[in-house]
Structure formats: C-alpha cells, structure tokens
mmCIF file of C-alpha atoms and ligand atoms in Angstrom:
data_model
loop_
_atom_site.group_PDB
_atom_site.id
_atom_site.type_symbol
_atom_site.label_atom_id
_atom_site.label_comp_id
_atom_site.label_asym_id
_atom_site.label_seq_id
_atom_site.Cartn_x
_atom_site.Cartn_y
_atom_site.Cartn_z
ATOM 1 C CA MET A 59 -13.725 0.937 -15.645
ATOM 2 C CA SER A 60 -15.198 -0.040 -12.780
ATOM 3 C CA SER A 61 -18.400 1.826 -11.528
ATOM 4 C CA ALA A 62 -20.395 1.959 -8.307
ATOM 5 C CA LYS A 63 -23.319 0.504 -9.992
ATOM 6 C CA THR A 64 -21.621 -2.956 -10.056
ATOM 7 C CA LEU A 65 -22.763 -5.482 -7.046
ATOM 8 C CA LYS A 66 -18.984 -5.910 -5.128
ATOM 9 C CA ALA A 67 -17.177 -2.826 -4.176
ATOM 10 C CA SER A 68 -13.842 -2.261 -2.867
ATOM 11 C CA ARG A 69 -12.552 0.022 -0.211
ATOM 12 C CA ILE A 70 -9.764 1.283 1.289
ATOM 13 C CA LEU A 71 -9.670 -0.600 4.794
ATOM 14 C CA GLY A 72 -6.303 0.942 6.302
ATOM 15 C CA VAL A 73 -3.007 3.259 5.308
ATOM 16 C CA GLY A 74 0.498 3.389 6.440
ATOM 17 C CA SER A 75 3.694 4.943 5.621
ATOM 18 C CA TYR A 76 7.500 4.734 6.339
ATOM 19 C CA VAL A 77 10.206 6.950 5.131
ATOM 20 C CA PRO A 78 13.911 6.354 6.267
ATOM 21 C CA PRO A 79 14.996 8.669 9.226
ATOM 22 C CA ARG A 80 17.874 10.525 7.823
ATOM 23 C CA VAL A 81 16.688 13.935 6.268
ATOM 24 C CA TRP A 82 18.373 15.726 3.852
ATOM 25 C CA THR A 83 17.486 19.464 3.273
ATOM 26 C CA ASN A 84 18.365 21.433 0.252
ATOM 27 C CA ASP A 85 21.516 23.079 2.170
ATOM 28 C CA ASP A 86 22.698 19.695 2.473
ATOM 29 C CA ILE A 87 22.534 18.486 -0.887
ATOM 30 C CA SER A 88 23.947 21.679 -1.711
ATOM 31 C CA LYS A 89 27.131 20.584 -0.485
ATOM 32 C CA MET A 90 27.393 17.857 -2.451
ATOM 33 C CA MET A 91 26.111 19.163 -6.077
ATOM 34 C CA ASP A 92 25.901 22.264 -7.832
ATOM 35 C CA THR A 93 22.601 23.589 -6.466
ATOM 36 C CA SER A 94 21.115 26.071 -4.099
ATOM 37 C CA ASP A 95 18.197 25.884 -1.329
ATOM 38 C CA GLU A 96 16.777 28.867 -3.602
ATOM 39 C CA TRP A 97 16.786 27.078 -6.990
ATOM 40 C CA ILE A 98 14.736 24.045 -5.279
ATOM 41 C CA ARG A 99 12.286 25.763 -3.347
ATOM 42 C CA GLN A 100 11.746 28.529 -6.100
ATOM 43 C CA ARG A 101 11.462 25.978 -9.016
ATOM 44 C CA THR A 102 9.709 22.706 -6.848
ATOM 45 C CA GLY A 103 8.656 23.649 -3.201
ATOM 46 C CA ILE A 104 10.963 20.998 -2.217
ATOM 47 C CA GLU A 105 12.563 21.383 1.165
ATOM 48 C CA GLN A 106 13.837 18.556 2.629
ATOM 49 C CA ARG A 107 14.020 14.437 1.362
ATOM 50 C CA HIS A 108 14.589 11.102 3.346
ATOM 51 C CA TRP A 109 17.167 9.102 2.006
ATOM 52 C CA ALA A 110 17.858 5.666 3.095
ATOM 53 C CA GLY A 111 21.028 4.765 4.790
ATOM 54 C CA PRO A 112 23.558 1.548 3.383
ATOM 55 C CA GLY A 113 21.574 -1.908 3.980
ATOM 56 C CA VAL A 114 18.674 -0.637 3.561
ATOM 57 C CA ASP A 115 16.448 -2.100 0.628
ATOM 58 C CA THR A 116 13.004 -0.545 -1.172
ATOM 59 C CA THR A 117 11.221 -3.268 0.147
ATOM 60 C CA ASP A 118 12.270 -2.852 4.091
ATOM 61 C CA LEU A 119 10.892 0.485 3.846
ATOM 62 C CA ALA A 120 7.884 -1.507 2.065
ATOM 63 C CA LEU A 121 7.370 -3.846 4.731
ATOM 64 C CA VAL A 122 7.395 -0.946 7.630
ATOM 65 C CA ALA A 123 4.334 0.964 5.442
ATOM 66 C CA ALA A 124 2.836 -2.499 5.033
ATOM 67 C CA GLU A 125 2.595 -3.427 8.420
ATOM 68 C CA ARG A 126 1.677 0.234 9.694
ATOM 69 C CA ALA A 127 -1.370 -0.510 6.903
ATOM 70 C CA LEU A 128 -2.417 -3.762 8.184
ATOM 71 C CA GLU A 129 -2.365 -2.318 11.701
ATOM 72 C CA ASN A 130 -4.257 0.705 10.917
ATOM 73 C CA ALA A 131 -6.651 -1.744 8.930
ATOM 74 C CA LYS A 132 -7.239 -4.314 11.693
ATOM 75 C CA VAL A 133 -5.936 -6.722 8.776
ATOM 76 C CA LYS A 134 -3.919 -9.877 10.021
ATOM 77 C CA LYS A 135 -1.383 -10.764 7.434
ATOM 78 C CA GLU A 136 -2.814 -13.836 7.165
ATOM 79 C CA ASP A 137 -6.095 -12.581 5.796
ATOM 80 C CA LEU A 138 -4.098 -10.892 2.701
ATOM 81 C CA ASP A 139 -4.839 -12.710 -0.344
ATOM 82 C CA ALA A 140 -2.454 -10.553 -2.770
ATOM 83 C CA ILE A 141 0.715 -8.076 -2.846
ATOM 84 C CA VAL A 142 0.567 -4.926 -5.689
ATOM 85 C CA PHE A 143 3.874 -3.817 -5.543
ATOM 86 C CA ALA A 144 4.092 -0.412 -7.166
ATOM 87 C CA THR A 145 7.953 0.863 -7.893
ATOM 88 C CA LEU A 146 10.893 1.760 -10.116
ATOM 89 C CA SER A 147 13.283 0.950 -8.110
ATOM 90 C CA PRO A 148 13.202 -2.692 -6.995
ATOM 91 C CA ASP A 149 16.018 -4.340 -4.828
ATOM 92 C CA HIS A 150 16.934 -6.402 -7.783
ATOM 93 C CA ASP A 151 16.262 -6.195 -11.713
ATOM 94 C CA PHE A 152 14.281 -9.685 -10.899
ATOM 95 C CA PRO A 153 12.186 -11.105 -9.120
ATOM 96 C CA GLY A 154 10.104 -8.031 -8.453
ATOM 97 C CA GLY A 155 9.839 -6.420 -5.411
ATOM 98 C CA GLY A 156 6.291 -8.029 -4.686
ATOM 99 C CA CYS A 157 8.174 -11.372 -3.911
ATOM 100 C CA PHE A 158 10.858 -10.053 -1.921
ATOM 101 C CA LEU A 159 8.213 -8.244 0.363
ATOM 102 C CA GLN A 160 6.169 -11.110 0.756
ATOM 103 C CA ALA A 161 9.136 -13.158 2.354
ATOM 104 C CA LYS A 162 10.066 -10.645 4.556
ATOM 105 C CA LEU A 163 6.128 -10.004 5.738
ATOM 106 C CA GLY A 164 6.024 -13.841 5.919
ATOM 107 C CA VAL A 165 3.069 -14.474 4.028
ATOM 108 C CA PRO A 166 3.928 -17.710 1.369
ATOM 109 C CA GLY A 167 1.920 -18.589 -0.903
ATOM 110 C CA ILE A 168 -0.021 -15.700 -1.458
ATOM 111 C CA ALA A 169 -0.356 -13.701 -5.239
ATOM 112 C CA ALA A 170 2.425 -11.195 -5.287
ATOM 113 C CA PHE A 171 3.538 -8.891 -8.169
ATOM 114 C CA ASP A 172 4.832 -5.840 -9.703
ATOM 115 C CA VAL A 173 3.258 -2.917 -11.254
ATOM 116 C CA ARG A 174 5.514 -0.612 -13.230
ATOM 117 C CA GLN A 175 4.049 2.616 -14.151
ATOM 118 C CA GLN A 176 6.573 4.827 -12.207
ATOM 119 C CA CYS A 177 4.603 8.031 -10.633
ATOM 120 C CA THR A 178 1.364 6.704 -11.822
ATOM 121 C CA GLY A 179 2.150 3.319 -10.072
ATOM 122 C CA PHE A 180 0.081 3.365 -6.824
ATOM 123 C CA LEU A 181 -3.192 4.597 -8.944
ATOM 124 C CA TYR A 182 -2.674 1.507 -11.224
ATOM 125 C CA GLY A 183 -2.085 -0.884 -8.252
ATOM 126 C CA LEU A 184 -4.950 0.441 -6.585
ATOM 127 C CA SER A 185 -7.068 -0.430 -9.663
ATOM 128 C CA VAL A 186 -5.591 -3.737 -9.911
ATOM 129 C CA ALA A 187 -6.782 -4.459 -6.373
ATOM 130 C CA ASP A 188 -10.136 -2.860 -7.147
ATOM 131 C CA GLN A 189 -10.671 -5.195 -10.193
ATOM 132 C CA PHE A 190 -9.542 -8.056 -8.071
ATOM 133 C CA ILE A 191 -11.909 -7.400 -5.312
ATOM 134 C CA LYS A 192 -15.025 -6.450 -7.500
ATOM 135 C CA THR A 193 -14.985 -9.467 -9.608
ATOM 136 C CA GLY A 194 -14.802 -11.553 -6.260
ATOM 137 C CA MET A 195 -11.313 -13.154 -6.993
ATOM 138 C CA PHE A 196 -9.855 -11.703 -3.481
ATOM 139 C CA LYS A 197 -10.950 -10.386 -0.471
ATOM 140 C CA ARG A 198 -7.884 -8.427 0.786
ATOM 141 C CA VAL A 199 -5.103 -7.098 -1.179
ATOM 142 C CA LEU A 200 -2.199 -4.977 0.172
ATOM 143 C CA VAL A 201 -1.010 -2.077 -2.213
ATOM 144 C CA VAL A 202 2.229 -0.803 -1.463
ATOM 145 C CA GLY A 203 4.235 1.957 -3.138
ATOM 146 C CA ALA A 204 8.097 2.331 -2.165
ATOM 147 C CA GLU A 205 11.254 3.455 -3.893
ATOM 148 C CA ILE A 206 14.541 4.212 -3.011
ATOM 149 C CA HIS A 207 15.923 7.097 -5.415
ATOM 150 C CA SER A 208 18.753 7.911 -3.878
ATOM 151 C CA ARG A 209 20.838 5.770 -4.943
ATOM 152 C CA GLY A 210 20.337 6.084 -8.314
ATOM 153 C CA MET A 211 20.829 9.728 -9.033
ATOM 154 C CA ASP A 212 23.495 11.609 -11.270
ATOM 155 C CA ARG A 213 24.834 13.735 -9.150
ATOM 156 C CA THR A 214 27.235 15.708 -11.633
ATOM 157 C CA PRO A 215 25.687 19.097 -13.294
ATOM 158 C CA GLU A 216 23.907 17.280 -16.274
ATOM 159 C CA GLY A 217 21.831 15.266 -13.749
ATOM 160 C CA ARG A 218 21.242 17.962 -11.255
ATOM 161 C CA ASP A 219 17.839 18.865 -12.480
ATOM 162 C CA VAL A 220 16.520 15.460 -11.609
ATOM 163 C CA ALA A 221 18.776 14.595 -8.582
ATOM 164 C CA VAL A 222 17.049 17.591 -6.642
ATOM 165 C CA LEU A 223 13.564 16.318 -7.094
ATOM 166 C CA PHE A 224 13.673 12.626 -5.503
ATOM 167 C CA GLY A 225 13.339 11.250 -1.854
ATOM 168 C CA ASP A 226 12.921 7.558 -0.499
ATOM 169 C CA GLY A 227 9.900 6.457 0.937
ATOM 170 C CA ALA A 228 6.903 4.010 1.134
ATOM 171 C CA GLY A 229 3.102 3.611 1.409
ATOM 172 C CA ALA A 230 0.337 1.030 1.648
ATOM 173 C CA VAL A 231 -2.886 0.624 1.963
ATOM 174 C CA VAL A 232 -5.059 -2.624 2.220
ATOM 175 C CA VAL A 233 -7.963 -2.519 -0.243
ATOM 176 C CA GLY A 234 -10.981 -4.643 1.436
ATOM 177 C CA ASP A 235 -14.556 -5.622 0.262
ATOM 178 C CA CYS A 236 -17.439 -4.059 1.397
ATOM 179 C CA ASP A 237 -20.375 -6.139 2.923
ATOM 180 C CA GLY A 238 -23.261 -6.098 0.603
ATOM 181 C CA MET A 239 -24.118 -3.174 -1.538
ATOM 182 C CA PRO A 240 -22.413 -0.103 -0.070
ATOM 183 C CA ALA A 241 -24.523 2.855 0.952
ATOM 184 C CA GLU A 242 -23.446 6.369 -0.467
ATOM 185 C CA LYS A 243 -21.685 7.547 2.244
ATOM 186 C CA ASP A 244 -19.886 4.180 3.059
ATOM 187 C CA SER A 245 -16.184 4.094 2.665
ATOM 188 C CA GLN A 246 -15.626 3.045 -1.280
ATOM 189 C CA ILE A 247 -13.805 3.146 -4.401
ATOM 190 C CA TYR A 248 -16.051 4.767 -7.051
ATOM 191 C CA SER A 249 -13.757 4.354 -10.040
ATOM 192 C CA THR A 250 -10.329 4.435 -11.154
ATOM 193 C CA HIS A 251 -9.347 5.642 -14.920
ATOM 194 C CA LEU A 252 -6.023 4.653 -16.392
ATOM 195 C CA HIS A 253 -4.132 5.813 -19.125
ATOM 196 C CA ALA A 254 -0.364 5.847 -21.232
ATOM 197 C CA ASP A 255 1.237 7.603 -24.047
ATOM 198 C CA GLY A 256 4.280 5.805 -24.875
ATOM 199 C CA ALA A 257 5.368 7.777 -27.509
ATOM 200 C CA PHE A 258 6.813 9.840 -24.494
ATOM 201 C CA ALA A 259 8.548 7.046 -22.865
ATOM 202 C CA LYS A 260 11.857 8.762 -23.904
ATOM 203 C CA GLU A 261 10.881 11.932 -22.371
ATOM 204 C CA LEU A 262 11.521 10.356 -18.434
ATOM 205 C CA TRP A 263 13.381 7.605 -18.489
ATOM 206 C CA VAL A 264 16.547 5.198 -17.442
ATOM 207 C CA ALA A 265 18.002 3.451 -20.710
ATOM 208 C CA ALA A 266 20.000 1.263 -18.999
ATOM 209 C CA PRO A 267 20.202 -1.566 -18.096
ATOM 210 C CA GLY A 268 17.958 -3.343 -20.620
ATOM 211 C CA SER A 269 17.752 -5.514 -23.182
ATOM 212 C CA ALA A 270 17.894 -3.021 -25.924
ATOM 213 C CA MET A 271 21.540 -2.447 -25.624
ATOM 214 C CA GLY A 272 22.354 -3.807 -28.887
ATOM 215 C CA ALA A 273 25.213 -5.711 -27.039
ATOM 216 C CA ASP A 274 25.624 -9.017 -25.308
ATOM 217 C CA PHE A 275 25.335 -7.621 -21.799
ATOM 218 C CA ARG A 276 22.533 -5.595 -20.154
ATOM 219 C CA ILE A 277 24.645 -2.723 -19.592
ATOM 220 C CA THR A 278 28.398 -2.109 -20.551
ATOM 221 C CA HIS A 279 31.212 -0.003 -19.900
ATOM 222 C CA GLU A 280 30.237 2.272 -22.905
ATOM 223 C CA THR A 281 26.520 2.944 -21.331
ATOM 224 C CA LEU A 282 27.845 3.153 -18.170
ATOM 225 C CA ASP A 283 30.218 6.056 -19.267
ATOM 226 C CA ARG A 284 27.351 7.432 -21.339
ATOM 227 C CA ARG A 285 25.662 7.738 -17.671
ATOM 228 C CA GLU A 286 22.714 5.700 -18.910
ATOM 229 C CA GLN A 287 22.159 4.066 -15.783
ATOM 230 C CA PHE A 288 20.592 7.694 -14.223
ATOM 231 C CA PRO A 289 17.272 8.891 -15.125
ATOM 232 C CA GLN A 290 16.857 11.387 -18.239
ATOM 233 C CA MET A 291 14.175 14.084 -18.028
ATOM 234 C CA ASN A 292 13.053 16.464 -20.558
ATOM 235 C CA GLY A 293 11.691 18.477 -17.427
ATOM 236 C CA LYS A 294 9.705 21.303 -19.635
ATOM 237 C CA THR A 295 7.761 18.701 -21.869
ATOM 238 C CA VAL A 296 6.949 16.762 -18.663
ATOM 239 C CA PHE A 297 5.531 19.791 -17.410
ATOM 240 C CA VAL A 298 3.133 20.923 -19.851
ATOM 241 C CA HIS A 299 1.883 17.255 -20.124
ATOM 242 C CA ALA A 300 1.159 16.959 -16.398
ATOM 243 C CA VAL A 301 -0.645 19.711 -16.355
ATOM 244 C CA LYS A 302 -2.909 19.258 -18.862
ATOM 245 C CA ARG A 303 -3.612 15.249 -18.125
ATOM 246 C CA MET A 304 -4.236 15.357 -14.570
ATOM 247 C CA PRO A 305 -6.739 17.695 -14.712
ATOM 248 C CA GLU A 306 -8.484 16.061 -17.516
ATOM 249 C CA ALA A 307 -8.244 12.814 -15.288
ATOM 250 C CA LEU A 308 -9.666 14.453 -12.187
ATOM 251 C CA MET A 309 -12.459 15.652 -14.599
ATOM 252 C CA GLU A 310 -12.928 11.826 -15.857
ATOM 253 C CA ALA A 311 -13.511 10.242 -12.454
ATOM 254 C CA LEU A 312 -16.193 12.926 -11.188
ATOM 255 C CA ASN A 313 -18.075 13.033 -14.743
ATOM 256 C CA ALA A 314 -18.155 8.988 -14.661
ATOM 257 C CA ASN A 315 -19.680 9.504 -11.479
ATOM 258 C CA GLY A 316 -22.069 12.085 -11.417
ATOM 259 C CA LYS A 317 -19.840 14.340 -9.288
ATOM 260 C CA LYS A 318 -19.091 17.767 -8.743
ATOM 261 C CA LEU A 319 -15.194 19.090 -8.096
ATOM 262 C CA GLU A 320 -17.347 21.131 -4.883
ATOM 263 C CA ASP A 321 -18.492 17.751 -3.807
ATOM 264 C CA VAL A 322 -14.958 16.495 -3.106
ATOM 265 C CA ASP A 323 -13.363 16.808 0.829
ATOM 266 C CA LEU A 324 -9.523 16.418 -0.260
ATOM 267 C CA PHE A 325 -7.537 16.263 -3.371
ATOM 268 C CA LEU A 326 -4.434 13.876 -3.062
ATOM 269 C CA PHE A 327 -2.043 14.328 -6.243
ATOM 270 C CA HIS A 328 1.021 12.961 -7.203
ATOM 271 C CA GLN A 329 3.751 15.245 -5.764
ATOM 272 C CA ALA A 330 6.236 16.051 -8.693
ATOM 273 C CA ASN A 331 6.438 19.429 -8.587
ATOM 274 C CA LEU A 332 4.295 21.749 -6.147
ATOM 275 C CA ARG A 333 4.106 24.001 -8.663
ATOM 276 C CA ILE A 334 2.323 21.201 -11.497
ATOM 277 C CA ASN A 335 -0.240 20.812 -8.198
ATOM 278 C CA GLU A 336 -0.627 24.487 -7.959
ATOM 279 C CA MET A 337 -1.083 25.020 -11.572
ATOM 280 C CA VAL A 338 -3.842 22.194 -11.739
ATOM 281 C CA GLY A 339 -5.702 23.483 -8.934
ATOM 282 C CA LYS A 340 -5.930 26.618 -9.890
ATOM 283 C CA GLN A 341 -7.156 25.874 -13.476
ATOM 284 C CA LEU A 342 -9.807 23.645 -12.218
ATOM 285 C CA GLY A 343 -10.452 26.640 -8.984
ATOM 286 C CA ILE A 344 -9.602 24.001 -6.199
ATOM 287 C CA PRO A 345 -9.408 25.832 -3.127
ATOM 288 C CA PRO A 346 -5.680 25.698 -2.356
ATOM 289 C CA GLU A 347 -6.798 24.240 1.322
ATOM 290 C CA LYS A 348 -8.095 21.539 -0.154
ATOM 291 C CA ILE A 349 -5.480 20.229 -1.925
ATOM 292 C CA PHE A 350 -3.343 18.381 0.269
ATOM 293 C CA ASN A 351 0.674 18.634 -0.437
ATOM 294 C CA THR A 352 3.688 16.614 1.020
ATOM 295 C CA ILE A 353 6.385 17.255 -1.643
ATOM 296 C CA GLN A 354 8.170 20.115 0.537
ATOM 297 C CA LYS A 355 8.929 17.308 3.356
ATOM 298 C CA PHE A 356 9.148 14.338 1.267
ATOM 299 C CA ALA A 357 10.073 15.458 -1.975
ATOM 300 C CA ASN A 358 8.821 13.089 -4.899
ATOM 301 C CA THR A 359 8.944 9.232 -3.495
ATOM 302 C CA THR A 360 7.315 8.499 -7.030
ATOM 303 C CA ALA A 361 4.985 5.350 -6.405
ATOM 304 C CA ALA A 362 4.773 6.159 -2.822
ATOM 305 C CA THR A 363 3.591 9.892 -3.137
ATOM 306 C CA ILE A 364 0.388 9.407 -2.564
ATOM 307 C CA PRO A 365 -0.141 6.515 -0.001
ATOM 308 C CA ILE A 366 2.244 8.740 1.980
ATOM 309 C CA GLY A 367 0.146 11.629 1.202
ATOM 310 C CA MET A 368 -2.837 10.026 2.628
ATOM 311 C CA ASP A 369 -1.211 8.476 5.918
ATOM 312 C CA GLU A 370 -0.151 12.070 6.441
ATOM 313 C CA ALA A 371 -3.368 13.786 5.866
ATOM 314 C CA VAL A 372 -5.219 10.365 8.299
ATOM 315 C CA LYS A 373 -2.314 11.680 10.821
ATOM 316 C CA ALA A 374 -2.884 15.572 10.552
ATOM 317 C CA GLY A 375 -6.845 15.380 10.871
ATOM 318 C CA LYS A 376 -7.518 16.313 7.198
ATOM 319 C CA LEU A 377 -8.885 13.245 5.983
ATOM 320 C CA LYS A 378 -11.660 11.465 8.257
ATOM 321 C CA LYS A 379 -13.712 8.436 7.240
ATOM 322 C CA GLY A 380 -16.274 9.520 5.095
ATOM 323 C CA MET A 381 -14.507 12.137 3.010
ATOM 324 C CA LEU A 382 -14.538 12.177 -0.777
ATOM 325 C CA VAL A 383 -11.493 12.142 -1.986
ATOM 326 C CA ALA A 384 -10.066 12.298 -5.517
ATOM 327 C CA SER A 385 -6.673 11.698 -6.462
ATOM 328 C CA ALA A 386 -4.714 12.005 -9.597
ATOM 329 C CA ALA A 387 -1.194 11.325 -10.840
ATOM 330 C CA PHE A 388 1.092 11.910 -13.553
ATOM 331 C CA GLY A 389 4.206 10.310 -14.781
ATOM 332 C CA SER A 390 7.041 8.334 -17.089
ATOM 333 C CA GLY A 391 5.586 6.377 -19.642
ATOM 334 C CA PHE A 392 3.893 9.003 -20.335
ATOM 335 C CA THR A 393 1.037 7.417 -17.663
ATOM 336 C CA TRP A 394 -1.718 9.214 -15.715
ATOM 337 C CA ALA A 395 -4.523 7.975 -13.872
ATOM 338 C CA SER A 396 -6.902 8.879 -11.344
ATOM 339 C CA ALA A 397 -9.206 7.463 -8.466
ATOM 340 C CA LEU A 398 -12.512 8.800 -6.663
ATOM 341 C CA PHE A 399 -12.969 6.973 -3.552
ATOM 342 C CA ARG A 400 -14.687 7.591 0.026
ATOM 343 C CA TYR A 401 -12.284 7.274 2.502
HETATM 344 N N1 ACO B 732 20.141 23.586 -9.459
HETATM 345 C C1 ACO B 732 20.402 24.821 -10.019
HETATM 346 N N2 ACO B 732 20.262 24.929 -11.162
HETATM 347 C C2 ACO B 732 20.041 23.859 -11.889
HETATM 348 C C3 ACO B 732 19.589 22.507 -10.904
HETATM 349 C C4 ACO B 732 19.469 22.271 -10.164
HETATM 350 N N3 ACO B 732 19.346 21.183 -9.513
HETATM 351 N N4 ACO B 732 18.979 22.268 -12.539
HETATM 352 C C5 ACO B 732 19.104 22.885 -13.541
HETATM 353 N N5 ACO B 732 19.409 24.178 -13.027
HETATM 354 C C6 ACO B 732 19.546 25.086 -13.794
HETATM 355 C C7 ACO B 732 20.021 24.459 -15.478
HETATM 356 O O1 ACO B 732 20.909 24.168 -16.081
HETATM 357 C C8 ACO B 732 19.776 25.867 -16.166
HETATM 358 O O2 ACO B 732 20.602 27.207 -16.332
HETATM 359 P P1 ACO B 732 21.162 28.200 -17.775
HETATM 360 O O3 ACO B 732 19.646 28.639 -18.066
HETATM 361 O O4 ACO B 732 22.190 28.596 -17.201
HETATM 362 O O5 ACO B 732 20.736 27.047 -19.203
HETATM 363 C C9 ACO B 732 18.612 26.488 -15.355
HETATM 364 O O6 ACO B 732 18.659 26.115 -14.095
HETATM 365 C C10 ACO B 732 16.991 26.033 -16.022
HETATM 366 O O7 ACO B 732 16.718 24.915 -16.262
HETATM 367 P P2 ACO B 732 15.793 24.100 -16.674
HETATM 368 O O8 ACO B 732 15.858 22.629 -16.985
HETATM 369 O O9 ACO B 732 15.468 24.911 -17.747
HETATM 370 O O10 ACO B 732 14.455 24.320 -15.495
HETATM 371 P P3 ACO B 732 13.060 24.354 -15.622
HETATM 372 O O11 ACO B 732 12.430 25.695 -15.068
HETATM 373 O O12 ACO B 732 12.691 23.740 -16.467
HETATM 374 O O13 ACO B 732 12.740 23.298 -14.361
HETATM 375 C C11 ACO B 732 12.105 21.576 -13.392
HETATM 376 C C12 ACO B 732 13.044 22.098 -13.972
HETATM 377 C C13 ACO B 732 11.935 21.947 -12.027
HETATM 378 C C14 ACO B 732 13.121 19.918 -13.371
HETATM 379 C C15 ACO B 732 11.001 21.283 -13.646
HETATM 380 O O14 ACO B 732 11.390 21.267 -15.482
HETATM 381 C C16 ACO B 732 10.074 20.603 -13.624
HETATM 382 O O15 ACO B 732 9.516 20.249 -12.606
HETATM 383 N N6 ACO B 732 9.277 19.333 -14.339
HETATM 384 C C17 ACO B 732 8.888 18.431 -13.786
HETATM 385 C C18 ACO B 732 9.244 17.046 -13.592
HETATM 386 C C19 ACO B 732 8.704 16.630 -12.893
HETATM 387 O O16 ACO B 732 6.971 16.694 -13.010
HETATM 388 N N7 ACO B 732 8.970 15.105 -12.647
HETATM 389 C C20 ACO B 732 8.087 14.169 -12.410
HETATM 390 C C21 ACO B 732 8.395 13.189 -13.155
HETATM 391 S S1 ACO B 732 9.297 11.865 -12.092
HETATM 392 C C22 ACO B 732 8.512 10.110 -12.462
HETATM 393 O O17 ACO B 732 7.914 10.085 -13.050
HETATM 394 C C23 ACO B 732 8.995 9.832 -12.484
#
C-alpha cells in the first residue's frame, strides 16, 4: 500500500455532497411498511433519510456533488484527468455510472470508470485515485460515491430489516497531487488499506439480474417471484464482522504511519448502523465526540456515506484544514478498508 515515504503524494483538494430534497422520517415509512420509529431508532440510530423523486438518476445526484466538490477545490472540470465512480446502484447495468457522469459533467475524453465495492466503494475509489497520482499518471481525479437505494427495496415484511436502513445521496472529492515533498502538517493522503473476503459474498447481496441465473435471461419471472432483485442480508453476521474488521483496518492505518489513536482529530466511519460505530469507538476507547456520524439524518447511503460525512463535518466546523482524519468502512463482499489523511 501507499506510504508518505514515496516521492509523490496526493491530497484531498475539495469536497462536496448532495442529497435529494424529500425527507422520509421513520414515521413516514412506517405508513408504507410494517415497522416503527422506535424499532429503527433503537436498533440503528436512523431518524430519517432522503429519497429521490421520479426522473432523478444516481448520476444526477453525483453530478451536483461533483460540481460542488470542484467548486470547493477551486479546480476547473477541464483540469480533471479521471473520474472514479463508486456505486452499487448504477443508472443502468452497463456502461458504468462513471461514463454517464462524465457526459453530464461535460468532460469528454478523460478516463471514467466504476468501482463496485458497495459500502467500502468510496475508500477503494480514494485508494485508486491516490495510486494514480502517486505514480504520476494523473494530477486531478474526481472520486464520487452515489446511490439511489429507494427504488430497489423490498418493502414487504421479509425485506423490512434492509429497507429501513438505506437512503439516497452523493458525495465527491477532488484528489490532486502535492507540490513537491509535502511537509508533515500539509494536506496529504498518508495511506489506504484495502481488504475483502469473498467467502461471505452471499451474506449481503443482490442475486439478480446476473449471468449466474442458469437461464437464457439475466432475470426471469421466477427470480422476480422469489424477490431476488432485492438486497438480502444476514444482519447479525454483518454486524459481528463489521465491529471486528473496522477496528483492525483503523489500527493497520495508524501502525503503518507511526501514529496513535490520540493523534487523530476526527474519525469518519461508514454509516451502516450507529450501534456499529459506537461499538467500534468503545472497543478502541475513542471519545464519542471525535466520531462524526450522519446516519441519523441520511441513513446508509453506501458509497456516499464517507464523502457526505466529510462535507457535513466541514460545514459544521468539525473538520478543518490540517486535521488528521482516520476513515474506515465495512460492507458487502465482505469488503473493508481504511484511509489515513491530513485534510
Ligand atoms: N421493523 C420492525 N421489526 C423488524 C424490522 C423492521 N424494519 N426488521 C426486522 N424486524 C423484526 C424481525 O422480524 C424480528 O422479529 P421477531 O423477533 O419477532 O422474529 C426482530 O425484529 C429482530 O430481527 P433481527 O433481524 O434479529 O434484528 P437485529 O437485532 O439483528 O437488527 C439490523 C437488524 C438492524 C439490520 C442489524 O442486524 C444490523 O444493523 N446489522 C448490520 C447491518 C449493516 O451493517 N448493514 C450494512 C451493510 S450495507 C452494505 O454494505 C450495502
């Protein structure tokens, strides 16, 4: 993995986010499925989520977040070299959302591709951007995480454990090179660490459509009747692995850079469940005020949670230039990752 000892370094130049305006409280969704504010709040910490209206695609949310990140970074879109787009809810099966976003942003010709790593997608994307910049191949990379979950949820009693967890939204960062060797206190990405264990792929997945359907079509009436187009999750297994892997990944990041937990100014975790983040914090002895959570307002926006959290933290005055940030995520795959950077 990357390290601050390499001659080239990358840094986050700017951040932006966007969520669709319509808010759905737990009480609102209790009217459309068999659930309650009490159940959702107690088990997950979620109070509300934003869901996109008709005619809005994942890349429409991504476009606004990307434009805001470019403005915040003071980078012209013409100066971008690549788009890395993290999503599990692309506008279409193919091509990837990165291509649709590139066309909407109006930057033809530059590299554009998708990262399919679900809740860990943003950190995988950040790592890809970091490596491109460290090798000198690119100077400015847009990394976007965006999702529309609200159109892919099973709202029957079988699917309600998953359906209540997710929101729609997008977040983006512009990653750029550092001029020369960065000083210790300058913005820079120190490291990223990426992991996966495909043995657990079916603990949190969507089976169809797919080429493994054993039929001539990627989706059939039978798979639809079995509701295989909706996410299926073994929530308890996900929980148990998340509270193990996130601390591991965090400590790996700190150890690789000779830093201690006390050196970190802000922890930006993926937002799957407030209880997961509380348990990670408790295990490591992190003061709760150093963990910035947004799940209460936005629910789980998968690849978008970390850049949305970063943008919200900046707006709330909790994240300032020069602060040391540790980020960790865990999700479907299973995949998990961490990043340590000075903002
Ligand atoms: N509303 C009301 N009751 C519900 C709901 C709901 N939305 N969902 C399930 N229940 C009921 C169940 O039917 C069950 O009832 P029973 O006791 O009568 O059988 C009861 O609540 C308990 O259900 P469990 O599934 O055992 O609930 P659990 O305590 O495990 O909590 C939860 C479920 C919140 C999903 C938890 O397992 C969790 O957070 N897991 C981690 C999820 C996660 O991190 N996902 C992120 C991954 S996203 C990604 O990577 C794409």
